[in-house]
Tab-separated table of C-alpha atoms in Angstrom:
chain	number	residue	atom	x	y	z
A	27	UNK	CA	-41.558	-84.668	140.263
A	28	UNK	CA	-42.534	-86.426	137.058
A	29	UNK	CA	-39.578	-87.686	135.085
A	30	UNK	CA	-41.130	-86.968	131.725
A	31	UNK	CA	-41.927	-83.387	132.659
A	32	UNK	CA	-40.068	-81.960	135.610
A	33	UNK	CA	-36.527	-80.967	134.865
A	34	UNK	CA	-33.838	-80.056	137.310
A	35	UNK	CA	-33.168	-76.337	137.577
A	36	UNK	CA	-30.029	-76.694	135.499
A	37	UNK	CA	-31.862	-78.514	132.699
A	38	UNK	CA	-34.624	-75.921	132.681
A	39	UNK	CA	-32.039	-73.167	132.357
A	40	UNK	CA	-30.356	-75.063	129.569
A	41	UNK	CA	-33.607	-75.311	127.655
A	42	UNK	CA	-34.244	-71.603	128.149
A	43	UNK	CA	-30.833	-70.849	126.632
A	44	UNK	CA	-31.582	-73.075	123.639
A	45	UNK	CA	-31.778	-70.367	120.994
A	46	UNK	CA	-28.816	-68.401	122.385
A	47	UNK	CA	-26.314	-71.208	122.007
A	48	UNK	CA	-24.804	-72.061	118.654
A	49	UNK	CA	-22.242	-74.633	119.669
A	50	UNK	CA	-22.812	-77.268	117.030
A	51	UNK	CA	-23.492	-80.738	118.364
A	52	UNK	CA	-23.210	-81.350	122.065
A	53	UNK	CA	-24.322	-83.761	124.725
A	54	UNK	CA	-25.166	-82.612	128.217
A	55	UNK	CA	-25.434	-84.968	131.140
A	56	UNK	CA	-27.169	-84.282	134.435
A	57	UNK	CA	-26.534	-86.066	137.681
A	58	UNK	CA	-29.479	-87.198	139.761
A	59	UNK	CA	-32.198	-89.820	139.788
A	60	UNK	CA	-34.802	-87.909	137.791
A	61	UNK	CA	-33.275	-86.794	134.523
A	62	UNK	CA	-30.730	-88.610	132.443
A	63	UNK	CA	-29.583	-86.927	129.277
A	64	UNK	CA	-30.216	-83.999	126.983
A	65	UNK	CA	-28.830	-84.241	123.483
A	66	UNK	CA	-28.705	-81.482	120.915
A	67	UNK	CA	-27.761	-81.597	117.281
A	68	UNK	CA	-27.942	-78.242	115.549
A	69	UNK	CA	-28.019	-78.644	111.795
A	70	UNK	CA	-28.187	-76.133	109.011
A	71	UNK	CA	-31.921	-76.402	108.380
A	72	UNK	CA	-33.254	-77.581	111.677
A	73	UNK	CA	-32.544	-78.723	115.188
A	74	UNK	CA	-32.869	-82.202	116.574
A	75	UNK	CA	-33.351	-82.192	120.341
A	76	UNK	CA	-33.950	-85.227	122.476
A	77	UNK	CA	-34.969	-85.239	126.127
A	78	UNK	CA	-34.739	-88.470	128.075
A	79	UNK	CA	-35.846	-88.948	131.692
A	80	UNK	CA	-35.844	-91.971	133.901
A	81	UNK	CA	-38.831	-92.312	136.198
A	82	UNK	CA	-42.467	-91.349	136.664
A	83	UNK	CA	-43.833	-89.936	139.876
A	84	UNK	CA	-45.602	-86.936	141.414
A	85	UNK	CA	-47.527	-83.991	139.956
A	86	UNK	CA	-45.877	-82.942	136.640
A	87	UNK	CA	-47.292	-79.415	136.497
A	88	UNK	CA	-46.868	-78.117	140.029
A	89	UNK	CA	-46.802	-74.324	139.989
A	90	UNK	CA	-47.835	-73.958	136.340
A	91	UNK	CA	-50.634	-71.623	135.325
A	92	UNK	CA	-53.661	-73.402	133.899
A	93	UNK	CA	-56.460	-72.087	131.706
A	94	UNK	CA	-59.603	-71.882	133.872
A	95	UNK	CA	-62.236	-74.393	132.812
A	96	UNK	CA	-65.442	-72.656	131.742
A	97	UNK	CA	-68.402	-74.989	131.108
A	98	UNK	CA	-70.012	-72.255	129.007
A	99	UNK	CA	-66.884	-71.732	126.895
A	100	UNK	CA	-64.961	-68.534	126.128
A	101	UNK	CA	-65.520	-66.796	122.770
A	102	UNK	CA	-67.706	-67.721	119.808
A	103	UNK	CA	-67.477	-66.907	116.104
A	104	UNK	CA	-70.045	-67.685	113.434
A	105	UNK	CA	-68.561	-69.494	110.441
A	106	UNK	CA	-70.807	-70.452	107.524
A	107	UNK	CA	-73.777	-70.355	109.888
A	108	UNK	CA	-72.079	-72.578	112.491
A	109	UNK	CA	-71.014	-71.575	116.013
A	110	UNK	CA	-67.270	-71.926	116.540
A	111	UNK	CA	-65.649	-71.760	119.971
A	112	UNK	CA	-62.203	-70.298	120.595
A	113	UNK	CA	-59.982	-68.984	123.374
A	114	UNK	CA	-57.976	-65.766	122.958
A	115	UNK	CA	-55.305	-64.551	125.387
A	116	UNK	CA	-52.178	-62.398	125.434
A	117	UNK	CA	-50.684	-59.949	122.975
A	118	UNK	CA	-47.908	-60.034	120.394
A	119	UNK	CA	-47.336	-62.139	117.257
A	120	UNK	CA	-50.232	-64.593	116.887
A	121	UNK	CA	-50.008	-68.313	117.605
A	122	UNK	CA	-53.007	-70.515	116.762
A	123	UNK	CA	-53.431	-73.842	118.604
A	124	UNK	CA	-55.484	-76.654	117.012
A	125	UNK	CA	-56.541	-79.690	119.071
A	126	UNK	CA	-56.697	-83.340	118.060
A	127	UNK	CA	-59.551	-85.790	117.435
A	128	UNK	CA	-62.124	-85.719	120.241
A	129	UNK	CA	-60.413	-82.905	122.152
A	130	UNK	CA	-60.952	-79.141	122.392
A	131	UNK	CA	-59.245	-75.826	123.091
A	132	UNK	CA	-59.117	-76.837	126.772
A	133	UNK	CA	-56.518	-79.477	125.880
A	134	UNK	CA	-54.038	-76.568	125.626
A	135	UNK	CA	-54.749	-75.625	129.265
A	136	UNK	CA	-51.079	-75.555	130.327
A	137	UNK	CA	-49.762	-74.008	127.114
A	138	UNK	CA	-52.061	-71.008	126.612
A	139	UNK	CA	-51.096	-69.086	129.809
A	140	UNK	CA	-47.359	-69.546	129.250
A	141	UNK	CA	-47.394	-68.674	125.536
A	142	UNK	CA	-49.671	-65.689	126.202
A	143	UNK	CA	-46.879	-63.972	128.143
A	144	UNK	CA	-45.198	-63.106	124.840
A	145	UNK	CA	-47.684	-63.947	122.098
A	146	UNK	CA	-51.316	-63.479	121.209
A	147	UNK	CA	-52.632	-67.009	121.566
A	148	UNK	CA	-55.745	-68.440	119.957
A	149	UNK	CA	-57.026	-71.970	120.576
A	150	UNK	CA	-59.892	-72.921	118.283
A	151	UNK	CA	-62.350	-75.826	118.450
A	152	UNK	CA	-62.740	-77.534	115.094
A	153	UNK	CA	-66.267	-77.898	113.757
A	154	UNK	CA	-67.859	-81.014	115.262
A	155	UNK	CA	-65.588	-81.009	118.314
A	156	UNK	CA	-65.365	-79.340	121.699
A	157	UNK	CA	-67.635	-76.350	122.254
A	158	UNK	CA	-68.047	-75.759	118.523
A	159	UNK	CA	-71.305	-76.734	116.844
A	160	UNK	CA	-71.920	-80.420	116.113
A	161	UNK	CA	-72.927	-79.690	112.535
A	162	UNK	CA	-74.575	-82.464	110.530
A	163	UNK	CA	-72.443	-82.135	107.426
A	164	UNK	CA	-70.195	-84.422	105.399
A	165	UNK	CA	-66.868	-84.117	107.218
A	166	UNK	CA	-63.660	-83.961	105.264
A	167	UNK	CA	-60.155	-82.663	106.014
A	168	UNK	CA	-60.875	-79.733	103.701
A	169	UNK	CA	-63.714	-78.600	106.014
A	170	UNK	CA	-61.314	-77.916	108.889
A	171	UNK	CA	-58.706	-76.454	106.531
A	172	UNK	CA	-61.302	-73.955	105.302
A	173	UNK	CA	-62.438	-73.246	108.862
A	174	UNK	CA	-58.925	-72.449	110.083
A	175	UNK	CA	-58.161	-70.440	106.930
A	176	UNK	CA	-61.241	-68.267	107.493
A	177	UNK	CA	-60.409	-68.014	111.202
A	178	UNK	CA	-57.049	-66.538	110.230
A	179	UNK	CA	-58.689	-64.095	107.835
A	180	UNK	CA	-61.584	-62.984	110.023
A	181	UNK	CA	-60.339	-63.293	113.619
A	182	UNK	CA	-56.523	-63.333	113.628
A	183	UNK	CA	-56.099	-60.942	110.667
A	184	UNK	CA	-52.313	-61.214	110.435
A	185	UNK	CA	-49.672	-63.857	109.646
A	186	UNK	CA	-49.482	-66.502	112.368
A	187	UNK	CA	-47.818	-69.646	113.641
A	188	UNK	CA	-50.024	-72.752	113.513
A	189	UNK	CA	-49.601	-75.423	116.217
A	190	UNK	CA	-51.524	-78.690	115.995
A	191	UNK	CA	-51.747	-82.020	117.790
A	192	UNK	CA	-52.840	-85.203	115.986
A	193	UNK	CA	-55.750	-84.279	113.679
A	194	UNK	CA	-55.041	-80.613	114.436
A	195	UNK	CA	-51.484	-81.073	113.193
A	196	UNK	CA	-52.578	-82.303	109.790
A	197	UNK	CA	-55.171	-79.517	109.650
A	198	UNK	CA	-52.369	-77.013	110.315
A	199	UNK	CA	-50.298	-78.470	107.476
A	200	UNK	CA	-53.174	-78.317	105.005
A	201	UNK	CA	-53.947	-74.741	106.014
A	202	UNK	CA	-50.318	-73.713	105.542
A	203	UNK	CA	-50.434	-74.957	101.954
A	204	UNK	CA	-53.690	-73.083	101.383
A	205	UNK	CA	-52.474	-69.736	102.828
A	206	UNK	CA	-48.659	-69.830	102.535
A	207	UNK	CA	-48.310	-66.037	102.701
A	208	UNK	CA	-50.155	-65.928	106.030
A	209	UNK	CA	-48.327	-68.761	107.833
A	210	UNK	CA	-44.961	-67.990	109.424
A	211	UNK	CA	-44.362	-71.498	110.672
A	212	UNK	CA	-46.043	-74.793	111.555
A	213	UNK	CA	-45.612	-76.898	114.694
A	214	UNK	CA	-46.742	-80.534	114.752
A	215	UNK	CA	-47.211	-82.609	117.898
A	216	UNK	CA	-47.616	-86.285	116.933
A	217	UNK	CA	-49.513	-85.302	113.841
A	218	UNK	CA	-52.099	-87.352	111.999
A	219	UNK	CA	-51.669	-88.061	108.294
A	220	UNK	CA	-49.952	-90.808	106.348
A	221	UNK	CA	-47.426	-90.930	103.564
A	222	UNK	CA	-48.805	-92.145	100.262
A	223	UNK	CA	-48.380	-95.763	99.207
A	224	UNK	CA	-46.866	-95.853	95.698
A	225	UNK	CA	-48.026	-99.456	95.286
A	226	UNK	CA	-51.639	-98.674	96.113
A	227	UNK	CA	-53.983	-99.436	93.270
A	228	UNK	CA	-56.364	-96.627	92.303
A	229	UNK	CA	-59.966	-97.021	93.401
A	230	UNK	CA	-62.339	-98.285	90.751
A	231	UNK	CA	-65.276	-96.069	89.941
A	232	UNK	CA	-67.488	-98.711	88.402
A	233	UNK	CA	-71.182	-98.087	88.716
A	234	UNK	CA	-72.756	-99.819	91.681
A	235	UNK	CA	-74.959	-102.755	90.887
A	236	UNK	CA	-78.631	-102.482	91.721
A	237	UNK	CA	-78.285	-105.175	94.398
A	238	UNK	CA	-75.393	-103.378	96.090
A	239	UNK	CA	-77.112	-100.008	95.914
A	240	UNK	CA	-80.542	-101.122	97.078
A	241	UNK	CA	-79.727	-103.954	99.486
A	242	UNK	CA	-76.066	-104.267	100.460
A	243	UNK	CA	-75.345	-100.599	101.179
A	244	UNK	CA	-78.468	-99.977	103.328
A	245	UNK	CA	-77.747	-103.112	105.370
A	246	UNK	CA	-74.138	-102.092	105.758
A	247	UNK	CA	-75.134	-98.613	106.950
A	248	UNK	CA	-77.668	-100.023	109.402
A	249	UNK	CA	-75.073	-102.387	110.839
A	250	UNK	CA	-72.523	-99.555	111.100
A	251	UNK	CA	-75.011	-97.332	112.889
A	252	UNK	CA	-75.803	-99.999	115.464
A	253	UNK	CA	-72.163	-100.845	116.115
A	254	UNK	CA	-70.882	-97.261	116.104
A	255	UNK	CA	-73.821	-96.111	118.204
A	256	UNK	CA	-72.851	-98.589	120.893
A	257	UNK	CA	-69.156	-97.672	120.586
A	258	UNK	CA	-69.965	-93.974	120.935
A	259	UNK	CA	-72.109	-94.582	124.000
A	260	UNK	CA	-69.280	-96.591	125.501
A	261	UNK	CA	-66.599	-94.097	124.427
A	262	UNK	CA	-68.259	-91.127	126.117
A	263	UNK	CA	-68.403	-92.757	129.559
A	264	UNK	CA	-65.986	-90.969	131.930
A	265	UNK	CA	-64.360	-94.208	133.072
A	266	UNK	CA	-63.765	-95.275	129.474
A	267	UNK	CA	-62.341	-91.872	128.511
A	268	UNK	CA	-59.998	-91.970	131.499
A	269	UNK	CA	-58.820	-95.453	130.532
A	270	UNK	CA	-58.099	-94.451	126.926
A	271	UNK	CA	-56.273	-91.308	128.005
A	272	UNK	CA	-54.092	-93.257	130.404
A	273	UNK	CA	-53.154	-95.589	127.563
A	274	UNK	CA	-51.672	-92.700	125.544
A	275	UNK	CA	-50.278	-90.618	128.433
A	276	UNK	CA	-47.100	-92.353	129.535
A	277	UNK	CA	-47.273	-90.356	132.758
A	278	UNK	CA	-50.990	-90.342	133.713
A	279	UNK	CA	-50.619	-87.576	136.324
A	280	UNK	CA	-52.435	-85.071	134.119
A	281	UNK	CA	-55.386	-87.351	133.373
A	282	UNK	CA	-57.637	-85.561	135.839
A	283	UNK	CA	-61.244	-84.442	136.201
A	284	UNK	CA	-60.593	-81.263	134.210
A	285	UNK	CA	-59.349	-83.219	131.200
A	286	UNK	CA	-62.069	-85.868	131.365
A	287	UNK	CA	-64.848	-83.268	131.666
A	288	UNK	CA	-63.458	-81.316	128.710
A	289	UNK	CA	-64.135	-84.438	126.625
A	290	UNK	CA	-67.354	-85.759	128.185
A	291	UNK	CA	-69.237	-82.439	128.135
A	292	UNK	CA	-69.148	-81.987	124.314
A	293	UNK	CA	-70.064	-85.672	123.909
A	294	UNK	CA	-73.404	-84.907	125.594
A	295	UNK	CA	-74.519	-82.728	122.670
A	296	UNK	CA	-77.662	-84.174	120.975
A	297	UNK	CA	-75.861	-84.304	117.610
A	298	UNK	CA	-72.586	-85.707	118.936
A	299	UNK	CA	-73.492	-89.326	118.163
A	300	UNK	CA	-74.378	-88.549	114.547
A	301	UNK	CA	-71.203	-86.505	114.103
A	302	UNK	CA	-69.199	-89.433	115.489
A	303	UNK	CA	-70.876	-91.758	112.997
A	304	UNK	CA	-70.116	-89.467	110.069
A	305	UNK	CA	-66.517	-89.016	111.140
A	306	UNK	CA	-65.917	-92.737	111.521
A	307	UNK	CA	-67.660	-93.857	108.327
A	308	UNK	CA	-66.801	-91.049	105.946
A	309	UNK	CA	-63.829	-89.008	107.079
A	310	UNK	CA	-61.783	-91.861	108.558
A	311	UNK	CA	-62.308	-94.038	105.476
A	312	UNK	CA	-61.239	-91.248	103.103
A	313	UNK	CA	-57.907	-90.197	104.602
A	314	UNK	CA	-55.915	-91.499	101.629
A	315	UNK	CA	-57.219	-88.501	99.678
A	316	UNK	CA	-54.717	-86.309	101.546
A	317	UNK	CA	-51.181	-87.608	102.120
A	318	UNK	CA	-48.212	-86.155	103.962
A	319	UNK	CA	-45.900	-86.338	100.961
A	320	UNK	CA	-48.279	-84.326	98.777
A	321	UNK	CA	-48.942	-81.822	101.562
A	322	UNK	CA	-45.289	-81.386	102.584
A	323	UNK	CA	-44.290	-80.869	98.950
A	324	UNK	CA	-46.419	-77.703	98.993
A	325	UNK	CA	-45.127	-76.393	102.328
A	326	UNK	CA	-42.840	-73.349	102.272
A	327	UNK	CA	-42.402	-72.290	105.934
A	328	UNK	CA	-40.253	-73.547	108.853
A	329	UNK	CA	-41.567	-76.699	110.518
A	330	UNK	CA	-41.128	-77.797	114.137
A	331	UNK	CA	-41.897	-81.334	115.315
A	332	UNK	CA	-42.494	-81.776	119.056
A	333	UNK	CA	-42.768	-85.543	119.162
A	334	UNK	CA	-43.756	-87.878	121.967
A	335	UNK	CA	-41.530	-90.844	121.191
A	336	UNK	CA	-43.531	-93.219	123.398
A	337	UNK	CA	-46.804	-92.656	121.539
A	338	UNK	CA	-48.480	-96.062	121.004
A	339	UNK	CA	-50.227	-94.714	117.892
A	340	UNK	CA	-47.651	-92.513	116.132
A	341	UNK	CA	-44.024	-93.406	116.788
A	342	UNK	CA	-40.789	-91.437	116.256
A	343	UNK	CA	-40.165	-93.079	112.868
A	344	UNK	CA	-42.856	-90.851	111.403
A	345	UNK	CA	-41.138	-87.713	112.674
A	346	UNK	CA	-37.864	-88.896	111.187
A	347	UNK	CA	-39.544	-89.511	107.835
A	348	UNK	CA	-41.122	-86.047	107.845
A	349	UNK	CA	-37.703	-84.526	108.584
A	350	UNK	CA	-36.151	-86.532	105.759
A	351	UNK	CA	-38.874	-85.465	103.331
A	352	UNK	CA	-38.907	-81.804	104.427
A	353	UNK	CA	-35.377	-80.718	105.503
A	354	UNK	CA	-36.450	-77.296	106.844
A	355	UNK	CA	-37.603	-79.116	109.981
A	356	UNK	CA	-36.628	-78.879	113.627
A	357	UNK	CA	-37.211	-82.081	115.609
A	358	UNK	CA	-37.661	-82.245	119.379
A	359	UNK	CA	-38.040	-85.804	120.690
A	360	UNK	CA	-39.745	-86.103	124.070
A	361	UNK	CA	-40.296	-89.004	126.429
A	362	UNK	CA	-44.074	-88.714	126.264
A	363	UNK	CA	-47.124	-90.198	124.578
A	364	UNK	CA	-49.590	-88.937	121.985
A	365	UNK	CA	-50.312	-85.563	123.659
A	366	UNK	CA	-46.946	-84.179	124.804
A	367	UNK	CA	-48.325	-80.630	125.153
A	368	UNK	CA	-50.532	-81.783	128.045
A	369	UNK	CA	-48.376	-84.575	129.414
A	370	UNK	CA	-45.056	-82.696	129.449
A	371	UNK	CA	-46.184	-79.062	129.063
A	372	UNK	CA	-43.049	-77.575	130.613
A	373	UNK	CA	-40.816	-79.170	127.988
A	374	UNK	CA	-43.184	-78.391	125.140
A	375	UNK	CA	-43.614	-74.757	126.191
A	376	UNK	CA	-39.869	-74.206	126.510
A	377	UNK	CA	-39.002	-75.864	123.201
A	378	UNK	CA	-41.797	-74.014	121.412
A	379	UNK	CA	-40.824	-70.632	122.880
A	380	UNK	CA	-37.170	-71.172	121.957
A	381	UNK	CA	-38.097	-72.073	118.405
A	382	UNK	CA	-40.418	-69.079	118.117
A	383	UNK	CA	-37.606	-66.835	119.366
A	384	UNK	CA	-35.287	-68.247	116.712
A	385	UNK	CA	-37.745	-67.145	114.031
A	386	UNK	CA	-37.372	-63.542	115.217
A	387	UNK	CA	-41.075	-62.872	114.872
A	388	UNK	CA	-42.197	-59.270	114.943
A	389	UNK	CA	-45.741	-57.917	115.134
A	390	UNK	CA	-47.166	-57.591	111.647
A	391	UNK	CA	-49.415	-54.829	110.391
A	392	UNK	CA	-50.275	-56.770	107.255
A	393	UNK	CA	-53.965	-57.616	107.114
A	394	UNK	CA	-55.029	-61.007	105.903
């Protein structure tokens, strides 16, 4: 079994008892070649949990339920004239899952069935991604914040838990600051977003010269379109997608045809190339407008970090800084890469369910 996912029976039971034990700080060791150490530190305003395992091998999700892949998608909702795709399963207090850059609701394939046993689970495709419409608009973090906010109002219709990976994590944070009374908690898995740089000089708003406006900018845009057009064509090739995924999945066992197709199919949309261009030239260059410190300062609900410590893009130092900045944070460190929910779904599901149980959520009759 995979070291970063498959636990011994005793470790699995220990994780399942997570919210029942209140023993302070303890270290638990397990004998055997697969798993090494589980460490827990329960603190007054959060829990730090670390899971370390030693080797990588066979199928990490043997016996787990998986969301069936549907090329036509599941459910659709019209938002501001745009078609939005989402998955809905289960019953109970609502949990909303938000994917990362370039992914879709299908990236939660191993999480939705397990969570749906006790919760009403929604997984939504952000505008421009997955099975949602590839709208030709000016993309900004506020677009997805507004989309998720309206999704909560119109589809979920009661206070919910938001769970997001990468870009979806930062979207969840922004939404929680926009609708604090409707968010019971936020869960981040290797979230996007950066802390502000106090030494950064403010941008100058001088008027553009005629030469820059009429010559330089058009040439720059033309060059960007050529380069990004080639990069997009290259990026949507199945072999390239598989290679990139394997670079951020420490255990590549789950990089399979299902996952690759869930990314390549949306990339075949006629507008996908233009959306990619707009995201890379406008949204990606304007991320400093929204910073983690400003966003966290407005947060008022419990926060859980499920962090893949071996992520080549977003390391554990960021999780530690978030915890330091926002003390009402529970931290779970996992031996995984950028997408721990798909790479080590058993660990993520168990830690998430334990945390949700600790919140003592009850079905709400309050309408959004």
